[in-house]
mmCIF file of C-alpha atoms and ligand atoms in Angstrom:
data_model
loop_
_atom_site.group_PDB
_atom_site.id
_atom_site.type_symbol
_atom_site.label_atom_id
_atom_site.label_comp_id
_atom_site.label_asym_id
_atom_site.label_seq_id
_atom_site.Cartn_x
_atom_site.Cartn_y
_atom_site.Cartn_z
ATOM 1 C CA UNK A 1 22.938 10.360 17.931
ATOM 2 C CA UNK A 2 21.019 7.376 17.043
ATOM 3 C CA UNK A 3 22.029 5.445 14.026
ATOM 4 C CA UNK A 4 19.306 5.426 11.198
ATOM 5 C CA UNK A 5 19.538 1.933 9.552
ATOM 6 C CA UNK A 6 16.715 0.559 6.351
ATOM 7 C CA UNK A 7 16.194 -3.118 6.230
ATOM 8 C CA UNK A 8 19.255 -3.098 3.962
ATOM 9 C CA UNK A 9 21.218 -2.835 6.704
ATOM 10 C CA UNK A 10 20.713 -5.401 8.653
ATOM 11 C CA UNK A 11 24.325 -6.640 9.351
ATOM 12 C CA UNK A 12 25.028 -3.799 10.844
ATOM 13 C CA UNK A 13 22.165 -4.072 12.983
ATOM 14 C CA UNK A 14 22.889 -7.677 14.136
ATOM 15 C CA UNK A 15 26.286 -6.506 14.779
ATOM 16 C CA UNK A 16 24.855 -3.344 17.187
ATOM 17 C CA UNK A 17 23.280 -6.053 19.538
ATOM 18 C CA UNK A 18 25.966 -8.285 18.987
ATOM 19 C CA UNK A 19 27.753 -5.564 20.959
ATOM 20 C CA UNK A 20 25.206 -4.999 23.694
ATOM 21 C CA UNK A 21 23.701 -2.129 22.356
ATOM 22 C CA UNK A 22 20.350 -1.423 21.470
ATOM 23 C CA UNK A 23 17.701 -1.269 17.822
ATOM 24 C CA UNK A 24 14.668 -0.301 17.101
ATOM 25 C CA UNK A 25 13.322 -2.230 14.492
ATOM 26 C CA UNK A 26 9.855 -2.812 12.874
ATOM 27 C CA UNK A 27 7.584 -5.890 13.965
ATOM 28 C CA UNK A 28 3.671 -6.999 12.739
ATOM 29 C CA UNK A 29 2.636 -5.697 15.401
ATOM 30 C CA UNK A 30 4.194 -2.649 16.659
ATOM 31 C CA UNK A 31 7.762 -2.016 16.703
ATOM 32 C CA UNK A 32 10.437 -3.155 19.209
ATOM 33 C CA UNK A 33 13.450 -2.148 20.798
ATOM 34 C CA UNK A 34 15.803 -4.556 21.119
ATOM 35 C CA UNK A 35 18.580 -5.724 22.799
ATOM 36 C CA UNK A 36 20.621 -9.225 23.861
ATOM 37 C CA UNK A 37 18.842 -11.004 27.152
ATOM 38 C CA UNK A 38 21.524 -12.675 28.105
ATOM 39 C CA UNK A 39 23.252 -9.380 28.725
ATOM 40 C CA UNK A 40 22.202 -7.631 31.935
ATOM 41 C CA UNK A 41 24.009 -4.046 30.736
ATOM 42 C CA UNK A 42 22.534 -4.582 27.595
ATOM 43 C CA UNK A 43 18.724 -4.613 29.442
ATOM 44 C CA UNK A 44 19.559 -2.038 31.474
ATOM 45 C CA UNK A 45 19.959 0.200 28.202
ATOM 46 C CA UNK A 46 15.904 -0.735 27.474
ATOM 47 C CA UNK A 47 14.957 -0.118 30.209
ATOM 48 C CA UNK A 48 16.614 3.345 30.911
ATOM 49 C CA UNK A 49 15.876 5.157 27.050
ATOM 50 C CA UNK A 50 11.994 3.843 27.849
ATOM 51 C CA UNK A 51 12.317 4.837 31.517
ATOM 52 C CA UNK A 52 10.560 2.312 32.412
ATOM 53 C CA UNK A 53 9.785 0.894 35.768
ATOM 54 C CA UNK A 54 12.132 -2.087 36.285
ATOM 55 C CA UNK A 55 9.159 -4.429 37.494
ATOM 56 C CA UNK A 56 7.464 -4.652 34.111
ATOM 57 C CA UNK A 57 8.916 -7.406 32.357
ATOM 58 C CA UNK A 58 9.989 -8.007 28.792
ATOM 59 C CA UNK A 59 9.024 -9.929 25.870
ATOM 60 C CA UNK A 60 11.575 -12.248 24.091
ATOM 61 C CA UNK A 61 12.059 -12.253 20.069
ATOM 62 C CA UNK A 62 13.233 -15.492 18.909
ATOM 63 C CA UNK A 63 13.897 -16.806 15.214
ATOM 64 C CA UNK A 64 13.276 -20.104 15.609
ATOM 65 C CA UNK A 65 11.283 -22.854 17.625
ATOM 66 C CA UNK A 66 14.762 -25.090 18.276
ATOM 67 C CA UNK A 67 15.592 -22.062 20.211
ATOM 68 C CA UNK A 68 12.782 -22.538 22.415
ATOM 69 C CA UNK A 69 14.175 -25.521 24.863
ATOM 70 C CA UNK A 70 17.433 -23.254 25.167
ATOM 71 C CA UNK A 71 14.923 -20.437 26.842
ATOM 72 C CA UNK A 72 12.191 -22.285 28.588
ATOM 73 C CA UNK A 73 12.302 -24.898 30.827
ATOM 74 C CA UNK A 74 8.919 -26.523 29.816
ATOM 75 C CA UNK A 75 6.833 -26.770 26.542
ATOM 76 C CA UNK A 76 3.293 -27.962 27.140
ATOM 77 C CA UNK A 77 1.416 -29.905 24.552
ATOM 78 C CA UNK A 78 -0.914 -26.762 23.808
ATOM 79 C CA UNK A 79 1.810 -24.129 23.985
ATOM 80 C CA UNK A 80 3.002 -26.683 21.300
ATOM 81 C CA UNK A 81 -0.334 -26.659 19.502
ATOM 82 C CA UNK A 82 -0.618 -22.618 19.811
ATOM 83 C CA UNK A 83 2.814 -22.069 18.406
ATOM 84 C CA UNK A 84 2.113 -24.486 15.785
ATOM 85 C CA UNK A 85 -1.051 -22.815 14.859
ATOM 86 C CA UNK A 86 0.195 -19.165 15.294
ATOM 87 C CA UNK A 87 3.694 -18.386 15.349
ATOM 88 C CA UNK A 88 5.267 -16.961 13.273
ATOM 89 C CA UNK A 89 2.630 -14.454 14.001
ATOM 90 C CA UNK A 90 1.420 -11.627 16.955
ATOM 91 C CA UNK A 91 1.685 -14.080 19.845
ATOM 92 C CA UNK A 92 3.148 -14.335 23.337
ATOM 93 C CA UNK A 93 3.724 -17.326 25.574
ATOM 94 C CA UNK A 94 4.460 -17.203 28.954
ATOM 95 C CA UNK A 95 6.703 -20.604 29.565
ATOM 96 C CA UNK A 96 8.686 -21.367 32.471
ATOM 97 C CA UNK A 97 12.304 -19.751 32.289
ATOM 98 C CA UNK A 98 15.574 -21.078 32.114
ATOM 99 C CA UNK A 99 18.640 -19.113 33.845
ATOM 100 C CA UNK A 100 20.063 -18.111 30.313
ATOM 101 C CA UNK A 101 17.706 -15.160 30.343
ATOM 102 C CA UNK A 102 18.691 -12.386 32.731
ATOM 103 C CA UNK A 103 16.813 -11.521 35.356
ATOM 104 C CA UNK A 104 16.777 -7.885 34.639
ATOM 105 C CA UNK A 105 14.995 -8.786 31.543
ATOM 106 C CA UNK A 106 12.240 -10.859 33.165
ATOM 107 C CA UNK A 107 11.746 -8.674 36.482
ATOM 108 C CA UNK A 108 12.699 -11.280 38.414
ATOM 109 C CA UNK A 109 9.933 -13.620 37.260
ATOM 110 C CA UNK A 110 10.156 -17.258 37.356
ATOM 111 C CA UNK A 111 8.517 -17.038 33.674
ATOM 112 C CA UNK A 112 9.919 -15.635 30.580
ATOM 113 C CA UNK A 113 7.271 -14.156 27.569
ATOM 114 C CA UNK A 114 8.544 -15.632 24.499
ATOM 115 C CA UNK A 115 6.948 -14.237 21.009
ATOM 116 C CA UNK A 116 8.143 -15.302 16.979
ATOM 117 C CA UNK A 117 7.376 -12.185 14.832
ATOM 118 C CA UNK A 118 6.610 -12.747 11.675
ATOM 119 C CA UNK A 119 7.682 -9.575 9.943
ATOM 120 C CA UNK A 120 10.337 -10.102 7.114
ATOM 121 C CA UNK A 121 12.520 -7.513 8.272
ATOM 122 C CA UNK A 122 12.037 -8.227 12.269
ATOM 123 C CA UNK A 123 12.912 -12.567 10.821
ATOM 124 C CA UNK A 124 16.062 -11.243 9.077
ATOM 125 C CA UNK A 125 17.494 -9.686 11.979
ATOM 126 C CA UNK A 126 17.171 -12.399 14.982
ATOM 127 C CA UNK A 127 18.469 -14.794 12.184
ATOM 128 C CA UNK A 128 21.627 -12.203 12.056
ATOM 129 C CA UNK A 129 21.822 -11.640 15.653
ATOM 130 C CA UNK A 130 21.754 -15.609 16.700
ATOM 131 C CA UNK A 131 20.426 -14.009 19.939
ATOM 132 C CA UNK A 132 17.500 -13.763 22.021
ATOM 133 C CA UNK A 133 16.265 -10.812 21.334
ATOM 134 C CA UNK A 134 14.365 -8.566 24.596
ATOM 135 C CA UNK A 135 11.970 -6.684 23.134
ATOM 136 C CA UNK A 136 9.345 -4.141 24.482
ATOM 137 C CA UNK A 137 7.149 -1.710 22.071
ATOM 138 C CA UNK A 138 9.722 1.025 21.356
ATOM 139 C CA UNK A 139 8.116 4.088 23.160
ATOM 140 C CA UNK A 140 8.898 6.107 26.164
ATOM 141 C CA UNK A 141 7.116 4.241 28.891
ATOM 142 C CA UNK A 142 3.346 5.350 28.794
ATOM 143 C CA UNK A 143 3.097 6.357 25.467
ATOM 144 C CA UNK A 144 1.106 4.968 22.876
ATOM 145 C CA UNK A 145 2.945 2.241 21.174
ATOM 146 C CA UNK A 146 5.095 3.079 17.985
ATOM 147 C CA UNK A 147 4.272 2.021 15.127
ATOM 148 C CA UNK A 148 6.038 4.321 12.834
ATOM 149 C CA UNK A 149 9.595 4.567 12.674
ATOM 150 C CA UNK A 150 8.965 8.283 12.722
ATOM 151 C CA UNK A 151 7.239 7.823 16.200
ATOM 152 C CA UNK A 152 10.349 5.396 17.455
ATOM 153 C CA UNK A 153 12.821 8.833 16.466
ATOM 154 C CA UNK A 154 10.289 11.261 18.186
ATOM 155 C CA UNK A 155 10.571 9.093 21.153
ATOM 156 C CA UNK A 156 13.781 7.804 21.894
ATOM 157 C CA UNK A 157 16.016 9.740 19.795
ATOM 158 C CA UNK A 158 19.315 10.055 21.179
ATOM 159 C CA UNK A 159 18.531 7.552 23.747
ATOM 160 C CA UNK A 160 19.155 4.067 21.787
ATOM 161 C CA UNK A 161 22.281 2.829 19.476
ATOM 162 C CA UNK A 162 20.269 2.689 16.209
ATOM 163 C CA UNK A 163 16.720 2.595 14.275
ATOM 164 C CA UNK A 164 15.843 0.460 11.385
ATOM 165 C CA UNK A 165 13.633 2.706 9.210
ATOM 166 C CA UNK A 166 11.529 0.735 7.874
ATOM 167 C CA UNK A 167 7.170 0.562 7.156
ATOM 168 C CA UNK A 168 4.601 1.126 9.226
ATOM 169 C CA UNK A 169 3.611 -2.261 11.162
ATOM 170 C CA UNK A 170 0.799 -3.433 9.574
ATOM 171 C CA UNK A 171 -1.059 -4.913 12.868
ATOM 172 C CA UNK A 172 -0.975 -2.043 14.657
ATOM 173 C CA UNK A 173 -1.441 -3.117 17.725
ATOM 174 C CA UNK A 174 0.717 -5.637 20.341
ATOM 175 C CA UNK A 175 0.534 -9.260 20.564
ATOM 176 C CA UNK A 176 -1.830 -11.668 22.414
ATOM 177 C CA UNK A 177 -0.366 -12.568 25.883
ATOM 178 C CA UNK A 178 -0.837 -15.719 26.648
ATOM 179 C CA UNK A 179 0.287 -17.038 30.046
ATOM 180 C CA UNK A 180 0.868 -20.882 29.301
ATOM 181 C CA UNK A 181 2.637 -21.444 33.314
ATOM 182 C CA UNK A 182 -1.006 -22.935 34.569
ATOM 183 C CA UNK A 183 -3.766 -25.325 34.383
ATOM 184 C CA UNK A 184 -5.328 -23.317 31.670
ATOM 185 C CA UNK A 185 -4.303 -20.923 28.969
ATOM 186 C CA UNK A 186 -4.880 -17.096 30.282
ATOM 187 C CA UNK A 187 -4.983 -14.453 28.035
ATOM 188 C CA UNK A 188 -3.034 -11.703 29.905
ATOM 189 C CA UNK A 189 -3.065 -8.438 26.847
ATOM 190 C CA UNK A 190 -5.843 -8.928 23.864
ATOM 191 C CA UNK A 191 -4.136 -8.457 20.756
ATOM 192 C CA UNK A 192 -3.405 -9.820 17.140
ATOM 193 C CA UNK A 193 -4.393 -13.236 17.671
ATOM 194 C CA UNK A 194 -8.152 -13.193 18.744
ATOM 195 C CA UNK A 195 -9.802 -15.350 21.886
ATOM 196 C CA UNK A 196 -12.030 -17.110 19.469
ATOM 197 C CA UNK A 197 -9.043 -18.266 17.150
ATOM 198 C CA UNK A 198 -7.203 -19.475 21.119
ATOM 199 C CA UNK A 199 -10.234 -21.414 21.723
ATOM 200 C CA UNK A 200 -11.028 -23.137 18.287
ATOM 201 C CA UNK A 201 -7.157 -24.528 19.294
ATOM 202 C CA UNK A 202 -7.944 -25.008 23.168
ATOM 203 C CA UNK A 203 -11.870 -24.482 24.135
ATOM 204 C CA UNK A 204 -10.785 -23.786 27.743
ATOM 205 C CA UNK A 205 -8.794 -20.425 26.865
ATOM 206 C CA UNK A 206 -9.838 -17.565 28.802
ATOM 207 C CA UNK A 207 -9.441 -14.270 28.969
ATOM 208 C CA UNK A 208 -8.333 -12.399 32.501
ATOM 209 C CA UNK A 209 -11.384 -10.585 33.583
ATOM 210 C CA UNK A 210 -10.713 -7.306 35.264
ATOM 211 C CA UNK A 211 -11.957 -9.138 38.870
ATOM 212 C CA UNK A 212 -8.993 -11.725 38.666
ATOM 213 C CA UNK A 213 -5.546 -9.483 40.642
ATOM 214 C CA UNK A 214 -3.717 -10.919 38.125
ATOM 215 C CA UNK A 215 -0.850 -8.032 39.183
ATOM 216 C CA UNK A 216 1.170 -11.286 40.167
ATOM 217 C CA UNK A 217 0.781 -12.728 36.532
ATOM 218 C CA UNK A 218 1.437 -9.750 34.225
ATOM 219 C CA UNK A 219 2.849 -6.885 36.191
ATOM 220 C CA UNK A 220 3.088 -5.102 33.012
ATOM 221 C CA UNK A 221 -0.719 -4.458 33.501
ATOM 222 C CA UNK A 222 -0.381 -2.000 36.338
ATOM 223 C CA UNK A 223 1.416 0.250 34.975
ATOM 224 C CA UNK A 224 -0.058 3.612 32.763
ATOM 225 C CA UNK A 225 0.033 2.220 29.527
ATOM 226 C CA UNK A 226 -0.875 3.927 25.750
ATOM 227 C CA UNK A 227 -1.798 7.537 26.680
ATOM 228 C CA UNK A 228 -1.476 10.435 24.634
ATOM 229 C CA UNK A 229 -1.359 14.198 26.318
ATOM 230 C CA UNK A 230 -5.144 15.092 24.972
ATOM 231 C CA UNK A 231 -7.813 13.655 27.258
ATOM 232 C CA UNK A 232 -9.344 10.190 25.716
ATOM 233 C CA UNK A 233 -12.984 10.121 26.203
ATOM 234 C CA UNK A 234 -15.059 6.147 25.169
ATOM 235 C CA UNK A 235 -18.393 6.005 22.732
ATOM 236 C CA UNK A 236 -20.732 3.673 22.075
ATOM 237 C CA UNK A 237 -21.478 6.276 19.257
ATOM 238 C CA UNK A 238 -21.316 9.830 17.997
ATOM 239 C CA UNK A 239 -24.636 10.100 18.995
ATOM 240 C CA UNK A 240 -23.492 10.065 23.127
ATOM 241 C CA UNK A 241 -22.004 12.643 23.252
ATOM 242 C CA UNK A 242 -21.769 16.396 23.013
ATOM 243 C CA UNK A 243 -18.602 18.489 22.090
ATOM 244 C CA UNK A 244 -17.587 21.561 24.147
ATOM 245 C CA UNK A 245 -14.203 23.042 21.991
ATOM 246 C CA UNK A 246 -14.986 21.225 18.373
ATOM 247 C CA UNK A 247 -11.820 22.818 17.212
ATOM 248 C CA UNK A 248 -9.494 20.856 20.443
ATOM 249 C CA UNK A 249 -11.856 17.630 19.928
ATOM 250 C CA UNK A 250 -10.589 14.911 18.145
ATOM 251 C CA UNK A 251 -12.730 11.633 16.993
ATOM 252 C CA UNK A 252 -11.703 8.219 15.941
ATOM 253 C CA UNK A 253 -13.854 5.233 15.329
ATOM 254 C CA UNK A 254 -15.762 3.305 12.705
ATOM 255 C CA UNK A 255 -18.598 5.616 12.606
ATOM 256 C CA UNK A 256 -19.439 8.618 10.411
ATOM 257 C CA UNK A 257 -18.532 11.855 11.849
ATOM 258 C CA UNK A 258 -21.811 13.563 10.017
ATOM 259 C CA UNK A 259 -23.321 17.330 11.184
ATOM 260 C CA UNK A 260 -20.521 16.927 14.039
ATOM 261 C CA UNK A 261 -17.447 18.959 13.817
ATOM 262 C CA UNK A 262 -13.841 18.560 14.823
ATOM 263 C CA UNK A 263 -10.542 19.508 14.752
ATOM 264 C CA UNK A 264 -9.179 16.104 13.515
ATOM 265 C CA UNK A 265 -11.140 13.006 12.962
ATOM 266 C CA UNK A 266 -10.276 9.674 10.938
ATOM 267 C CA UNK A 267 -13.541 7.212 9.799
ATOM 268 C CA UNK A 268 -11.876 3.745 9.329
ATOM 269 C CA UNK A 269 -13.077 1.424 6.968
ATOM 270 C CA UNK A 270 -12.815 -1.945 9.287
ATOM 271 C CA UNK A 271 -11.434 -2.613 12.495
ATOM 272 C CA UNK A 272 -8.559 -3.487 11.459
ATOM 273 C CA UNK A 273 -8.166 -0.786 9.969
ATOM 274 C CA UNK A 274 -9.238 0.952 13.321
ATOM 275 C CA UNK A 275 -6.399 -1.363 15.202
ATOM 276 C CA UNK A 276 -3.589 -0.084 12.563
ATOM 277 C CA UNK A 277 -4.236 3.437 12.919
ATOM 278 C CA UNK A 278 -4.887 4.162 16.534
ATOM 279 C CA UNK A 279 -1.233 4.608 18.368
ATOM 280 C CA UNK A 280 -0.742 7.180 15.371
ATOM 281 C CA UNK A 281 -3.813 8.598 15.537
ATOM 282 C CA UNK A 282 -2.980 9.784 19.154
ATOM 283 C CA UNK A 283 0.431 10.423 18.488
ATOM 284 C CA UNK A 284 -1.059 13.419 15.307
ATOM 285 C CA UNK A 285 -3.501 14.515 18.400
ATOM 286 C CA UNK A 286 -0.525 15.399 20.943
ATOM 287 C CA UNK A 287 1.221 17.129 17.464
ATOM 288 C CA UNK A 288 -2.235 19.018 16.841
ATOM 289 C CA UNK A 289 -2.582 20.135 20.627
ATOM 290 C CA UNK A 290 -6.138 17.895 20.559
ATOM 291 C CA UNK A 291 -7.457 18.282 24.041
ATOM 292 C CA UNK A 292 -9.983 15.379 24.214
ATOM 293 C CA UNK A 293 -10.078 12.389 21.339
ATOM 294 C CA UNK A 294 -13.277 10.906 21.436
ATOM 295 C CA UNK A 295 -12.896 7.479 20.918
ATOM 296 C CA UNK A 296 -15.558 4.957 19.318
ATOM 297 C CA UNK A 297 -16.117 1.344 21.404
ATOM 298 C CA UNK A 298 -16.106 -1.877 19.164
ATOM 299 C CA UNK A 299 -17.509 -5.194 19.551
ATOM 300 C CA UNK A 300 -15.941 -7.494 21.747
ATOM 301 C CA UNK A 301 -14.741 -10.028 18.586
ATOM 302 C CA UNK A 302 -11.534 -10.575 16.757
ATOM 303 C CA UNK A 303 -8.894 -7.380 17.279
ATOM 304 C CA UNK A 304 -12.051 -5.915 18.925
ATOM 305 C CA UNK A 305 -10.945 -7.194 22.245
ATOM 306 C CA UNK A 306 -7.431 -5.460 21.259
ATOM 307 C CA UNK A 307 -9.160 -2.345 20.435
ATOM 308 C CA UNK A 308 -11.285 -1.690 23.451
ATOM 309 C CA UNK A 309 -8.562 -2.732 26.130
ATOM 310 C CA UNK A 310 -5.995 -0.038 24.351
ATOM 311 C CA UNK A 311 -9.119 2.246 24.510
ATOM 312 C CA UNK A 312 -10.161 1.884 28.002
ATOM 313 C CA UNK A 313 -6.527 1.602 29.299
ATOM 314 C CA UNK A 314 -5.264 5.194 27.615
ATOM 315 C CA UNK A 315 -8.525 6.640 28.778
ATOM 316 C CA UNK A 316 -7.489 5.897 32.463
ATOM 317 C CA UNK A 317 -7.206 8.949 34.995
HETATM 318 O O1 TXA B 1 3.703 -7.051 19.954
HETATM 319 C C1 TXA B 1 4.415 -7.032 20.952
HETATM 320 O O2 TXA B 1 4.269 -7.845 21.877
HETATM 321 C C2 TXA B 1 5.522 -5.980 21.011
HETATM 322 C C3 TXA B 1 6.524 -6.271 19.897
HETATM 323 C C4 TXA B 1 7.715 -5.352 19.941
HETATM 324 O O3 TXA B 1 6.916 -7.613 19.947
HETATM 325 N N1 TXA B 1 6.131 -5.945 22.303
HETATM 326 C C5 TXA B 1 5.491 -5.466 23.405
HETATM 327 O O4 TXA B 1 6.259 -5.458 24.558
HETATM 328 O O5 TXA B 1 4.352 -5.055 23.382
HETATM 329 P P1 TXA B 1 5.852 -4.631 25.861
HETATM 330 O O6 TXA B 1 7.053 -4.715 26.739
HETATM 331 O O7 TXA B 1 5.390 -3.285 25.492
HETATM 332 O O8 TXA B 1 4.713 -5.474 26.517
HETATM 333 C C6 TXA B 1 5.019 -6.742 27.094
HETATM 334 C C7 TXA B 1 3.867 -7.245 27.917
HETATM 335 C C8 TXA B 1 3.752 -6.471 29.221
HETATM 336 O O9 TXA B 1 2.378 -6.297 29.526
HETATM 337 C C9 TXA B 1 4.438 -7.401 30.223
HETATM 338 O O10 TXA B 1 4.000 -7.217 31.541
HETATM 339 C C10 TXA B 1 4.053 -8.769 29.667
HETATM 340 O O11 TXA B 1 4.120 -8.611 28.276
HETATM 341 N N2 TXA B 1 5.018 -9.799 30.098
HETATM 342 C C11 TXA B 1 6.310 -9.932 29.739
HETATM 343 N N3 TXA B 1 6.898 -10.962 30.366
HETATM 344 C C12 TXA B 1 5.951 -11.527 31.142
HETATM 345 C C13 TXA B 1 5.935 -12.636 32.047
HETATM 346 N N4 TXA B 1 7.010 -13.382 32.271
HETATM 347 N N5 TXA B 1 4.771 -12.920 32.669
HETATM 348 C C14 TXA B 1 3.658 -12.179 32.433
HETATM 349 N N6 TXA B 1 3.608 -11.111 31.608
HETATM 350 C C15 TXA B 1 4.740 -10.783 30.977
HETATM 351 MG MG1 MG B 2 4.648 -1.419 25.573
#
């Protein structure tokens, strides 16, 4: 049985990874399961209740930017500048690693992902802990991200130590990879923290293009990644397309659903919005037995980026 912890709880949390074992527990972003990476047996447990593939490497939660040195071998003036700027907040550096971290937490990498989340409750707990904290969305590998603690208990249930039931993560969406390891900042994953908000800090921020192999950079990227059962089908608009089975068709986007029927459709307000509601948008799909969610493009601004990537990646074969 996993435990079922609320953000009252948080000693007892702290103490759970204290112990090598591993927490859910709710980020900005998306929530995280966590556990100590400077315990190998401790990432092993991540990696088996996800089952997933030991080459993809994790993100680490830290409280505080003194920590930093302890981690990473090297701080460059605009990793400096982007933490200054961002963090607390929905981004990840890539920094050069120090030995402290275990392997098994970094896939062997040379690099190590560190991220700050700013959520009260996510704060709280690496203050408790005094650790660095692995952290990968907590889903079963391939799923869409949770961002429920609901979604966390339909998922890995059983699998992990204990759950801190708390809100749902009001981003909605990961963090902003950044890898920091070369001449130029590279945006690895779109996510809370836009391009344009990178480059106002550092003009020469770009993001990986789909012709760069950057499988050697972000091995993360190779792997299936946010897919529901139901078949995910991109829009420019409603207007695109035509539905077969209105009653198994599902529609999400930013657009009116007007004359056209389905089984289950949400209308968000904004984009973010749109980038809030998504992972559990497909997640009510797979409960509805939704056979194709037709899913509405954005422009490529802002979460946009986010938005479209998540799209495009769950609608791959
Ligand atoms: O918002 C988030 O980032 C959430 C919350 C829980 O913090 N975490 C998250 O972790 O999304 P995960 O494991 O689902 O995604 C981590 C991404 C993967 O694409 C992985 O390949 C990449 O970060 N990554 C981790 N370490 C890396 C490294 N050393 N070099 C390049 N990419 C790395
Ligand atoms: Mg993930």
């Amino acid at each position: 049985m996993t435990l079922r912890l609320t953000p009252h709880d948080l000693e007892s949390a702290a103490r759970v990874l204290q112990a090598g074992g591993t927490v859910a527990f709710p980020t900005e972003t998306v929530y995280g399961l966590g556990a100590d990476a400077t315990k190998p047996a401790a990432i092993v447990k991540i990696f088996q209740a996800k089952e997933r593939p030991a080459d993809n490497p994790l993100i680490i939660h830290l409280y505080s930017f003194e920590q930093l040195d302890r981690y990473c071998s090297a701080v460059s003036d605009v990793a400096d500048k982007f933490l200054k700027a961002f963090c607390p907040g929905p981004l990840t550096l890539v920094l050069p690693k120090r030995a402290v971290i275990t392997d098994l937490a970094t896939a062997g990498l040379n690099s190590v992902a560190v991220r700050f989340p700013a959520h009260p409750t996510a704060r709280e707990l690496l203050r408790l802990a005094n650790l660095p904290i692995a952290a990968p969305s907590a889903n079963r590998s391939g799923r869409p991200s949770a961002t429920t603690f609901e979604a966390v208990v339909d998922d890995l249930d059983g699998r992990i130590t204990a759950v801190v039931c708390d809100e749902p993560s009001p981003i909605g969406l990961e963090s902003t990879v950044v890898d920091m390891t070369g001449e130029i900042p590279i945006v690895l994953r779109a996510g809370g923290v836009s391009l344009e908000a990178l480059q106002a800090i550092e003009p020469t921020t770009i993001m990986r293009t789909q012709a760069v192999d950057s499988s050697v950079n972000s091995p993360g990227l190779r792997h299936r990644h946010y897919q529901p059962l139901a078949r995910v089908v991109l829009c420019r608009s409603l207007r695109d397309v035509s539905i077969d089975s209105p009653k198994s068709s599902a529609f999400i986007g930013l657009e009116a659903t007007g004359d056209k029927k389905f089984g289950l459709s949400l209308r968000c307000e904004t984009v973010d919005d749109y980038a809030r509601l998504l992972f559990d948008f497909f997640r009510r799909c797979d409960t509805e037995k939704i056979d194709t969610i037709y899913c509405q493009t954005v422009e490529e601004a802002g979460i946009g980026y986010a938005i479209n990537d998540r799209l495009r990646r769950a609608g791959e074969a």
